[in-house]
Coordinates of C-alpha atoms and ligand atoms in Angstrom, one line a residue:
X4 CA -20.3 -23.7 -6.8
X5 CA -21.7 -21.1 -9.6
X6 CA -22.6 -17.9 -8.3
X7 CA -24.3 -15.3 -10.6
X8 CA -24.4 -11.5 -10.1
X9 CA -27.7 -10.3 -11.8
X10 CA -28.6 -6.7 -13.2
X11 CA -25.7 -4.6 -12.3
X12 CA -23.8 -2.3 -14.0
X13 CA -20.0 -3.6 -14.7
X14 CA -17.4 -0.7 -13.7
X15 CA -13.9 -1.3 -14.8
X16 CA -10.7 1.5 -14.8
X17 CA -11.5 1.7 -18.7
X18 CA -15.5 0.9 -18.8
X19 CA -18.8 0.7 -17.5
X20 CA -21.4 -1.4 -19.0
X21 CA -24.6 -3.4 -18.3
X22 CA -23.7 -7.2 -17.8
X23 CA -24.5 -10.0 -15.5
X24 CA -21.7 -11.7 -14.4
X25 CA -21.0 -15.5 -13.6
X26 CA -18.7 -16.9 -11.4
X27 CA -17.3 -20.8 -11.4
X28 CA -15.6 -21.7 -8.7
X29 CA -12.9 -18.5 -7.6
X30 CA -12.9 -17.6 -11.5
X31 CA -15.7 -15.3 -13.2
X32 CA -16.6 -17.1 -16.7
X33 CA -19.1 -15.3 -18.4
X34 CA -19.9 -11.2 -18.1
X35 CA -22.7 -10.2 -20.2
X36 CA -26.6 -9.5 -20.3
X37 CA -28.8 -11.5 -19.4
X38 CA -27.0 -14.7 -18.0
X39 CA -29.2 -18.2 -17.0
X40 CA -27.8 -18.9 -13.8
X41 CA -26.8 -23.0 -13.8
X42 CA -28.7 -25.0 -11.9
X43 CA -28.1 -24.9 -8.5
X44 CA -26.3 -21.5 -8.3
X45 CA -26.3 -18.7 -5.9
X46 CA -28.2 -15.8 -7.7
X47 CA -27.4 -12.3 -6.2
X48 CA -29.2 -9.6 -7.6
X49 CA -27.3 -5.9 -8.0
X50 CA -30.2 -4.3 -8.7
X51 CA -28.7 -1.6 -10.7
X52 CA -25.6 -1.8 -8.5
X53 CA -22.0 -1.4 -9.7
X54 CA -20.3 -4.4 -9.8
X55 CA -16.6 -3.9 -9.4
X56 CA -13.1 -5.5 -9.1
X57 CA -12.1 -6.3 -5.7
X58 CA -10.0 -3.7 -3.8
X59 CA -6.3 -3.9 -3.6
X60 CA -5.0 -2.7 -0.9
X61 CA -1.0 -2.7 -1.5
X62 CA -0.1 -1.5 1.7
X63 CA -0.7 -3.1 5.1
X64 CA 1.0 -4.1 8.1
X65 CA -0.9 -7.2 10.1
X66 CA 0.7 -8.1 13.5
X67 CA 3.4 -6.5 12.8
X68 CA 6.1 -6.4 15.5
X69 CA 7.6 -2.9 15.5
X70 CA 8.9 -0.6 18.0
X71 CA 8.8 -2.6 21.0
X72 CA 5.2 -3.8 20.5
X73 CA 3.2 -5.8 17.7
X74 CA 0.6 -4.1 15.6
X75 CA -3.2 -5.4 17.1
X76 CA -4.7 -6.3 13.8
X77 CA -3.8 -9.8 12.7
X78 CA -4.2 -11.4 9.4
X79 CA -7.3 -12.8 10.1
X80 CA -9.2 -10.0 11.5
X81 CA -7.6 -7.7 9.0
X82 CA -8.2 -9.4 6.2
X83 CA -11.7 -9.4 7.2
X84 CA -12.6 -6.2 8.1
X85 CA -11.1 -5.4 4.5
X86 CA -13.5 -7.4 3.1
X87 CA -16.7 -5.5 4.9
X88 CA -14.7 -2.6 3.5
X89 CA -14.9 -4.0 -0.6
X90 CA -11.2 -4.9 -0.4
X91 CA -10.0 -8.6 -1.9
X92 CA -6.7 -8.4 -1.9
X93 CA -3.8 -7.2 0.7
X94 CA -0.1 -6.9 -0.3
X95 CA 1.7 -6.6 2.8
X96 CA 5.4 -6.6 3.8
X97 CA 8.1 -9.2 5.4
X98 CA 10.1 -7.1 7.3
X99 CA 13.9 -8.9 8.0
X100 CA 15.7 -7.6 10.8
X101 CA 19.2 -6.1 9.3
X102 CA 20.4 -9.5 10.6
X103 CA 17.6 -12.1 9.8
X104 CA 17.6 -13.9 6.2
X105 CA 14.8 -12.8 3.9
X106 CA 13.8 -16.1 3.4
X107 CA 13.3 -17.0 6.9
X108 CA 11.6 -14.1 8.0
X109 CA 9.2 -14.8 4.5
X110 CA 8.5 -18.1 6.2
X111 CA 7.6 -16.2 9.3
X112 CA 5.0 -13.9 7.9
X113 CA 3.8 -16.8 5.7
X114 CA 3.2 -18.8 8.6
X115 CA 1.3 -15.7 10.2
X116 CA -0.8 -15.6 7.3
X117 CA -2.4 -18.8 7.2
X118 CA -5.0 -17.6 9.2
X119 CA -6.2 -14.9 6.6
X120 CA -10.1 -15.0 5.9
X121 CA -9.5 -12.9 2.7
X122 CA -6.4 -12.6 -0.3
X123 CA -2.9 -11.9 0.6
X124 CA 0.8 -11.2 -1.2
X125 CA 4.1 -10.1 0.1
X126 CA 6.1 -7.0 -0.8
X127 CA 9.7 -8.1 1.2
X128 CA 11.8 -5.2 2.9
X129 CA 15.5 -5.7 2.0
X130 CA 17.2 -3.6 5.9
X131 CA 20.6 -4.7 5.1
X132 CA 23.0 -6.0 2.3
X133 CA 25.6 -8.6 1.6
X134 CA 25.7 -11.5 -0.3
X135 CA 22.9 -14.2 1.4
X136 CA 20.4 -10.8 0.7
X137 CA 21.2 -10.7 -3.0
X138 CA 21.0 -13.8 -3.6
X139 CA 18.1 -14.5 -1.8
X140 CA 16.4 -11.7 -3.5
X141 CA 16.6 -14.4 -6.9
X142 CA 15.2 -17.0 -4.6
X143 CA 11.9 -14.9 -3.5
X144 CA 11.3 -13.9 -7.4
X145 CA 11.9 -17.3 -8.7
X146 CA 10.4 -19.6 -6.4
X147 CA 8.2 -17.8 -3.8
X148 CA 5.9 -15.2 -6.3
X149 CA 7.9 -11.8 -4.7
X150 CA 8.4 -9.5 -7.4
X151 CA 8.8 -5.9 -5.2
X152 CA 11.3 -5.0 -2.6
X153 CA 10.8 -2.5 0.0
X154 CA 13.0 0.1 1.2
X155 CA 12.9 2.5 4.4
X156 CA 14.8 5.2 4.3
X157 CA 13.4 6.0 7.6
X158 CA 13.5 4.9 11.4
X159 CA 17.8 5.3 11.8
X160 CA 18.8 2.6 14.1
X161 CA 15.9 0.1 13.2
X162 CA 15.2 -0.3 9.0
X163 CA 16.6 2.7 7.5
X164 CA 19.2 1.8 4.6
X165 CA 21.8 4.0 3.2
X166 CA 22.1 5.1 -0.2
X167 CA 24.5 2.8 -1.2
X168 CA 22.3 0.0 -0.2
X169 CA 19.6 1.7 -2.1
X170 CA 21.8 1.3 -5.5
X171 CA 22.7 -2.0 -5.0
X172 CA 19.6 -3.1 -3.9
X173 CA 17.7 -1.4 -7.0
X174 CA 20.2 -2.8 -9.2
X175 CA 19.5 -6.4 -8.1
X176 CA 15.5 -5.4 -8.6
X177 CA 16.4 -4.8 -12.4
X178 CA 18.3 -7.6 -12.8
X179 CA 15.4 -9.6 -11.5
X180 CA 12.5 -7.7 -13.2
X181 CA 11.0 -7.1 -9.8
X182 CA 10.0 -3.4 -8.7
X183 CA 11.9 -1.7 -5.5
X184 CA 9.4 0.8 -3.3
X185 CA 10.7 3.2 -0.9
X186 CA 9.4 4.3 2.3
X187 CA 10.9 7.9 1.4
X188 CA 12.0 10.1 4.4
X189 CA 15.1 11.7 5.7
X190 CA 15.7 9.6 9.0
X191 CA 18.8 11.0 9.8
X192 CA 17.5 14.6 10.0
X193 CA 14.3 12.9 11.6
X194 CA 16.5 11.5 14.0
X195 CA 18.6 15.1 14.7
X196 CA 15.2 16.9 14.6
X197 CA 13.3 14.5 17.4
X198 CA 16.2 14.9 19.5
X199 CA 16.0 18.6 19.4
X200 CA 12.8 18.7 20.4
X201 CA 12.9 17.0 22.9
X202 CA 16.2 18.6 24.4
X203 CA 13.4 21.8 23.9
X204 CA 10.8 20.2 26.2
X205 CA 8.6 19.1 23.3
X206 CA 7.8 15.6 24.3
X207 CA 3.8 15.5 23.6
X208 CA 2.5 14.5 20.1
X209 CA 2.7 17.7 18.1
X210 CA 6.5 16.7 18.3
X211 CA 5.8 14.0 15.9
X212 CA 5.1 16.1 12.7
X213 CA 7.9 19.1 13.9
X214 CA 10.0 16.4 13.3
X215 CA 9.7 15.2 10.3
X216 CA 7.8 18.5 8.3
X217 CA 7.2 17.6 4.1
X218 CA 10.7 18.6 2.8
X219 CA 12.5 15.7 4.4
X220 CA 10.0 13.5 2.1
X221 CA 10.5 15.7 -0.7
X222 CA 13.9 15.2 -0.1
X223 CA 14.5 11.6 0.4
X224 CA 11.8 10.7 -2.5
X225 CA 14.0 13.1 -4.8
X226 CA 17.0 11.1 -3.7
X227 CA 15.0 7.6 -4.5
X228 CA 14.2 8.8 -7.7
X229 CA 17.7 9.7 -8.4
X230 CA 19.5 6.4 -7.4
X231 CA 16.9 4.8 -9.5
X232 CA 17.1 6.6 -12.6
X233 CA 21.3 5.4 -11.7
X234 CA 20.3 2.1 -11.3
X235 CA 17.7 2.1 -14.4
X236 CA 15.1 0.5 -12.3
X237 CA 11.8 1.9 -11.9
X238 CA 10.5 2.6 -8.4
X239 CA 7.4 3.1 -6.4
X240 CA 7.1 5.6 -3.7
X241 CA 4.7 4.4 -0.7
X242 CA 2.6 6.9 1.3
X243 CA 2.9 9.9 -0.5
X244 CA 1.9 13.2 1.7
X245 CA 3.5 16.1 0.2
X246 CA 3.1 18.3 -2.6
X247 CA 6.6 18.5 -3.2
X248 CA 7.2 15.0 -3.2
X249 CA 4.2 14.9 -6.1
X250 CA 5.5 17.8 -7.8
X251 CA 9.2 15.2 -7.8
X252 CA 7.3 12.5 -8.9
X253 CA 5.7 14.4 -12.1
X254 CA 9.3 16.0 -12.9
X255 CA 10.8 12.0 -13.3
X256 CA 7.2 11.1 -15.1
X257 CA 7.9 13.7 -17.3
X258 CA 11.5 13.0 -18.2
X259 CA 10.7 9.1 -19.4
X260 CA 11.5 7.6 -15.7
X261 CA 8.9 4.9 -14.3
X262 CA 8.2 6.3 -11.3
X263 CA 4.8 5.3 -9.0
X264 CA 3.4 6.7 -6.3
X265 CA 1.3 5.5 -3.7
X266 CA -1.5 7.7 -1.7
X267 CA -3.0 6.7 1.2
X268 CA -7.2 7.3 1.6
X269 CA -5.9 9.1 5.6
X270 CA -4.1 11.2 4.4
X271 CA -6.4 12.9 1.5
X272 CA -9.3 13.8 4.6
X273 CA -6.9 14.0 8.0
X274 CA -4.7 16.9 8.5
X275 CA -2.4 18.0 11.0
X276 CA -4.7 19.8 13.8
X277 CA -4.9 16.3 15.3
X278 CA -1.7 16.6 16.6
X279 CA -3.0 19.6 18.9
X280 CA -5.8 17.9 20.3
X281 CA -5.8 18.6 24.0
X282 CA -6.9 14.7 24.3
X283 CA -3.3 13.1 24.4
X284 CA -4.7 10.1 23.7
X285 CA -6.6 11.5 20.4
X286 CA -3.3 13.1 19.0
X287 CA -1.2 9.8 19.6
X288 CA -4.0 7.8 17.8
X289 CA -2.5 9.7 14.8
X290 CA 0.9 9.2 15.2
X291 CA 1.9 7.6 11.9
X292 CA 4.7 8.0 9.1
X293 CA 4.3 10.5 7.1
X294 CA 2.4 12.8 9.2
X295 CA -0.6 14.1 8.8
X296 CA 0.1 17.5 6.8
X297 CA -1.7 20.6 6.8
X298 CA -5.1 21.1 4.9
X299 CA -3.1 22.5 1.5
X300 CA -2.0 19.6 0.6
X301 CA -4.4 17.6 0.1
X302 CA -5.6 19.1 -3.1
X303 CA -2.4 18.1 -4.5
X304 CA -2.7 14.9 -3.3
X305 CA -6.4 14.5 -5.0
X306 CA -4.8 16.1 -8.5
X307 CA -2.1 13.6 -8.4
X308 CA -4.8 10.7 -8.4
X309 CA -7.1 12.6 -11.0
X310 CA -3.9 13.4 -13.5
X311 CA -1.9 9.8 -13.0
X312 CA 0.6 11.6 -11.8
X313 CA 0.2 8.8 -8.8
X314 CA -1.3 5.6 -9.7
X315 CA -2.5 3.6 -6.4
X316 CA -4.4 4.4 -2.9
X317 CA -3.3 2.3 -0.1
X318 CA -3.9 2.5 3.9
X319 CA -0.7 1.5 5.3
X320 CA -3.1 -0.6 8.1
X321 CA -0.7 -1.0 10.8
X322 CA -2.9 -0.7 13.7
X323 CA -1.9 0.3 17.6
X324 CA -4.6 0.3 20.5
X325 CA -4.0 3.4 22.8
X326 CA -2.8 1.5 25.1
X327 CA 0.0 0.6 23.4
X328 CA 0.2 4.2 21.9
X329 CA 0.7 5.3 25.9
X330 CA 4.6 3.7 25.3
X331 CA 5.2 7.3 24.4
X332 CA 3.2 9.4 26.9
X333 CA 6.4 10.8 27.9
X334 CA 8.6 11.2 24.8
X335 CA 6.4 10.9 21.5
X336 CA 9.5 9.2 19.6
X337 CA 8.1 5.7 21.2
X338 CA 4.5 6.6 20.2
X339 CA 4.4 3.5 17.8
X340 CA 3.9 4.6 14.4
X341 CA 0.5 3.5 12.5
X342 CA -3.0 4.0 12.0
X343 CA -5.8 2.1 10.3
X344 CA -7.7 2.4 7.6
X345 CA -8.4 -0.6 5.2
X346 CA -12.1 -1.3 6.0
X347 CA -12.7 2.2 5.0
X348 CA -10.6 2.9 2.1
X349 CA -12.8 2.6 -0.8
X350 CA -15.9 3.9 1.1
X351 CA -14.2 7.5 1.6
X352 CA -12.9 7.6 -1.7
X353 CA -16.1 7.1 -3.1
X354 CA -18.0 9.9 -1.2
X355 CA -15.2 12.3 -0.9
X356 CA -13.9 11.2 -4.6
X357 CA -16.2 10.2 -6.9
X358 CA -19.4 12.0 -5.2
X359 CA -17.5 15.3 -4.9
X360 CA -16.3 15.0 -8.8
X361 CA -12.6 14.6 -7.8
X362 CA -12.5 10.9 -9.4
X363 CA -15.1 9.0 -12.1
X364 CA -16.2 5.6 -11.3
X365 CA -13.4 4.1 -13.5
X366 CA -10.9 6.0 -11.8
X367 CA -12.0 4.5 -8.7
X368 CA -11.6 1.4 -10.5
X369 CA -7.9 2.4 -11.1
X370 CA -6.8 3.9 -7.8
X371 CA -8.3 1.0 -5.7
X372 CA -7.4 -1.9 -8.0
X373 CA -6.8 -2.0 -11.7
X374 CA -3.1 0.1 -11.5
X375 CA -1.9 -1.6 -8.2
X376 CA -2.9 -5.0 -10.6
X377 CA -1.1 -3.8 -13.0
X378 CA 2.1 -2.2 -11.6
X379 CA 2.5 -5.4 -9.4
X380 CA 2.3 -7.7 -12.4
X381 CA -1.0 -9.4 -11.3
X382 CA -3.2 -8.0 -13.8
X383 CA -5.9 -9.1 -15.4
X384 CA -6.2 -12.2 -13.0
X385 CA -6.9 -9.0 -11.0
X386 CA -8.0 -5.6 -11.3
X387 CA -10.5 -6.0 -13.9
X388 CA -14.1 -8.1 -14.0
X389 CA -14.1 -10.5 -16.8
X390 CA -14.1 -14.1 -17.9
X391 CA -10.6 -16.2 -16.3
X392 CA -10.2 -13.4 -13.9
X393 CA -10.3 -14.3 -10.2
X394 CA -13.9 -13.9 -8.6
X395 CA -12.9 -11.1 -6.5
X396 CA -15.3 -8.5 -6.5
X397 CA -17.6 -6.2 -4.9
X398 CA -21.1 -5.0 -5.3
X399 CA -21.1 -1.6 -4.9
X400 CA -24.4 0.8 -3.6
X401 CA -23.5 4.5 -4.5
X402 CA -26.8 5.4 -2.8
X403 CA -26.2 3.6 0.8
X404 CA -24.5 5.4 4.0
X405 CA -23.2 4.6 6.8
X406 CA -21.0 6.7 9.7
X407 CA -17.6 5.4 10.5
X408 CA -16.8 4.6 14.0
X409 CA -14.3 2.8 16.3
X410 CA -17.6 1.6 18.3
X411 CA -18.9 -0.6 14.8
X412 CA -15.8 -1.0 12.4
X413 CA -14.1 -4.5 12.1
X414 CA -11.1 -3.8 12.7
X415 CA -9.1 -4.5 15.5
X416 CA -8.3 -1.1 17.3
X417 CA -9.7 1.0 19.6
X418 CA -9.8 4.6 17.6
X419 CA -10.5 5.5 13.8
X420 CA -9.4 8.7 11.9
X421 CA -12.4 9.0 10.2
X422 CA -14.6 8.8 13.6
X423 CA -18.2 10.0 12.7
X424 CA -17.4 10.7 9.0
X425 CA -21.1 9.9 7.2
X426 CA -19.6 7.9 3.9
X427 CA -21.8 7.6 0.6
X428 CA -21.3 4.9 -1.9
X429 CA -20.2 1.3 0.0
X430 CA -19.9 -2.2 -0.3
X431 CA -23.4 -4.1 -0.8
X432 CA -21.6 -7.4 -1.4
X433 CA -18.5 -8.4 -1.3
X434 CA -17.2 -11.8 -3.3
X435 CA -13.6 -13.5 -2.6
X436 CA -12.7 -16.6 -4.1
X437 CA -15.6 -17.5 -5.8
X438 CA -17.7 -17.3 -2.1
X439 CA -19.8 -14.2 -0.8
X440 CA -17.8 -13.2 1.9
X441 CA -20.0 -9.8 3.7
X442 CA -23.5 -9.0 2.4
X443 CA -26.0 -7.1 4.0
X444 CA -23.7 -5.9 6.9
X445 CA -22.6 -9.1 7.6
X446 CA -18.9 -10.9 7.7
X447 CA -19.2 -14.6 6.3
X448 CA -15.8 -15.3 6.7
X449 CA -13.5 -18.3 7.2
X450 CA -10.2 -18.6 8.9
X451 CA -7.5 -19.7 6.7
X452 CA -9.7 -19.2 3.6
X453 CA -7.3 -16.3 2.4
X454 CA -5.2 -17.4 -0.7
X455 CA -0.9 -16.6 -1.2
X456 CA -1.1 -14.7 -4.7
X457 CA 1.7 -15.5 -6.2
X458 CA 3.6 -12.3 -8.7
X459 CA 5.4 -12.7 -11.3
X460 CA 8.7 -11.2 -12.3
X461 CA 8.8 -8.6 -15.4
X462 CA 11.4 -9.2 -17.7
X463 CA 10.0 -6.6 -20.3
X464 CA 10.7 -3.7 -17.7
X465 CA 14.7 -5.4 -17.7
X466 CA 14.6 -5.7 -21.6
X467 CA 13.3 -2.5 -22.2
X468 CA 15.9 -0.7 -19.9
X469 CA 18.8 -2.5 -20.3
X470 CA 18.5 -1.6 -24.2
X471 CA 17.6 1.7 -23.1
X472 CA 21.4 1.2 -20.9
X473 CA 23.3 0.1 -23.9
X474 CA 22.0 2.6 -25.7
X475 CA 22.6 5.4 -24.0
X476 CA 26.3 4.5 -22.6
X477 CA 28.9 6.8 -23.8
X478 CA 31.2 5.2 -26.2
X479 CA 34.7 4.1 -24.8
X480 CA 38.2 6.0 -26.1
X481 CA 40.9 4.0 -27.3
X482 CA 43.8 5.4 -25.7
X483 CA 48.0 4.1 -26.1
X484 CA 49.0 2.6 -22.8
X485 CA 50.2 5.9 -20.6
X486 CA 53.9 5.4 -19.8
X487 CA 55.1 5.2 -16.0
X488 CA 56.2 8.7 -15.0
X489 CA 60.2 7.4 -14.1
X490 CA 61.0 9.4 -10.8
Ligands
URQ507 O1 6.3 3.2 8.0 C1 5.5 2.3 7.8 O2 5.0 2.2 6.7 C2 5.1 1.3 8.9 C3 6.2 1.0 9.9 C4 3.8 1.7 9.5 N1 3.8 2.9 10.3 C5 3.6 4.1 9.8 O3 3.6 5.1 10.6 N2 3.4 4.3 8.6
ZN508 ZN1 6.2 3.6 5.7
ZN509 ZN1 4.0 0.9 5.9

């Protein structure tokens, strides 16, 4: 099936040029002007459009069983609605118990999966460690396409590791060329704070962000950063909120360490004065992990995408319908945590990024798709539109609108954050696998038409540091053997 993409304007993270662009089965073969589409092909004319990589959306939760419930949004509807939204690819997480075996509970999700309509990969959480963990840490990279291991140093009593598990842990991901990522907060403070406030009387949703305020993630990210640069691993902070926590980030960046970070599209636009809503219901739609923070920083969080000091955007889609967010009416800390966001990522970082200066087309290109691509070892097969890369892609109209609303968004939940919010600049066409997949407002998706993506390992991150190790290590002292002291 040849499908061609007529008169747009190509927009990649480095640049943007004029080119038609021709797509053979789920690869694109040909970008440049003026392309004769093969007999029999599907011709879809941009019309001056931009024509874009697929989003990459490195951060979602579907069906996700956590805190006594299961997230709404499945792989099938989620995938979708990211696809209305201009996103191709999801990289979502297998999340062991502290007793299960990574491997099984990757069969688990995997199974889960097969109904995806759109692109998937798995980041795998490592909650625990011993022997069967490590070990089957070599099995994921080498045989199942894993190469990044989560890490939450949140939620005490349900995923939250210790530090020593964090320096194992990253160690193994060094060994193995695969890239650890932390879910950075201080859950045992967390834990100390919620139950203060509540022993106050604070039980309603405004508890939430008392409890765990933007020093805690400073904090804990400060302490990720350091057991990494101990380990000599690199390591990728999800959900970044804080300015402090990018102010840590562009210390390390600055002294030679690989250090990412993550910013979620909710948390550059939402900020804390949800939690006061007199609607219960409205502030517990908002409950999620990091917090929303107060207005200020949200300019930082905008400068870190602009300067590289953070590379990705993400939506941590782990979606709760109110009436599962009621679970907490009574004490907040069993609101479950998670809001969504992936069919509107790239639509509000277009009109409140590239329409209001903050970001250039290309730098959309990066923060959606081309870093993630890159960081997570899957680039150019994605991230990038030209020949042998994967025909995941969107048409993008910078001109069209459209208002966000719970009452018309795909996704599978009952509230959105960015309920009424008039977005410029979104997806015209979208393209996965070769197939136009939403056009003109429409879903054209199949069940079980998403593909695993496999990622490879990067030994040239190992090489580089362990030389860096050798290097570096303090020469040994030859000493004579020190006599017993005789009593
Ligand atoms: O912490 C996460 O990333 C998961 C459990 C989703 N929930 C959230 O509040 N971010
Ligand atoms: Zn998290
Ligand atoms: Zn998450």
């Amino acid at each position: 099936m040849s499908l061609l993409i007529r008169g747009g304007t190509v927009v990649n993270a480095d640049q943007s040029f004029r080119a038609d662009v021709l797509c053979e089965g789920d690869k694109i073969v040909a970008v440049g002007p003026d392309l004769q589409a093969p007999a029999g092909a599907r011709v879809v004319e941009a019309g001056g459009a931009y024509v874009m990589p697929g989003g990459i959306d490195p951060h979602t939760h579907m069906q996700l069983p956590f805190m006594g419930t299961t997230a709404s949004e499945d792989f099938f509807t989620g995938t979708a609605a990211g696809m209305a939204g201009g996103n191709t690819l999801i990289i979502d997480f297998v999340i062991p118990g502290p007793n299960d075996a990574p491997l099984d509970a990757f069969k688990q999700w995997s199974s889960w999966a097969e109904k995806s309509a759109g692109d998937y990969s798995f980041h795998v959480a490592v909650t625990n460690w011993n022997e069967t963990i490590s070990e089957q840490m070599g099995v994921l990279t080498r045989e199942h396409g894993v190469n990044s291991f989560k890490h939450f140093m949140a939620y005490k009593g349900a995923l939250l590791v210790e530090d020593d598990v964090l320096l194992q842990s990253f160690t193994r991901c060094l060994e193995l060329g695969a890239v650890p990522s932390v879910h950075a907060e201080n859950g045992e403070v967390v834990y100390l704070m919620q139950k203060s406030l509540l022993a106050a009387g604070i039980t309603g949703p405004e508890g939430h962000p008392l409890s765990r305020p933007s020093s805690i993630e400073a904090e804990a990210a400060g302490r990720a950063i350091t057991i990494a640069g101990m380990a000599g691993s690199p390591v990728y902070i999800v959900h970044v909120s804080a300015r402090e926590t990018v102010e840590a980030i562009a210390r390390a960046r600055a002294g030679g360490q690989r250090v990412y970070g993550e910013i979620l599209a909710q948390h550059l636009l939402v900020d804390e004065s949800v939690y006061y809503d007199k609607d219960w219901k409205k502030a517990a739609a908002h409950v999620m992990s990091p917090p929303f923070r107060s207005k200020d920083h949200q300019e930082a969080l905008w400068a870190a995408l602009a300067s590289g000091t953070c590379q990705t955007t993400a939506t941590d889609h782990c979606c709760f319908m109110i009436e599962q967010k009621l679970m907490g009416k009574d004490n907040f800390t069993g609101i479950p945590n998670g809001t969504a966001g992936i069919e509107d990522r790239m639509a509000v970082l277009w009109s409140e990024g590239v329409r209001k200066g903050r970001l250039t087309p290309n730098e959309f290109v990066a923060v959606t798709s081309a870093n993630c691509a890159k960081i997570f070892n899957i680039y150019p097969q994605r991230g990038v539109i030209q020949p042998g890369a994967d025909a995941a892609l969107v048409v993008w109209d910078p001109e069209a609108s459209r208002t966000i609303s719970a009452k018309t968004h795909h996704q599978k939940v009952d509230y959105n954050v960015y309920e009424g919010l008039t977005v410029t600049g979104i997806p015209a066409v979208t393209v996965s696998g070769g197939k136009v997949v939403y056009e003109k407002g429409e879903l054209k998706v199949e069940k079980g038409a998403g593909k695993y993506i496999k990622r490879p390992t990067f030994p040239s991150v190992v090489t580089a540091q362990t030389l860096r190790n050798t290097l570096t290590a303090p020469k040994g002292v030859k000493r004579e053997p020190v006599a017993a002291v005789t009593p």
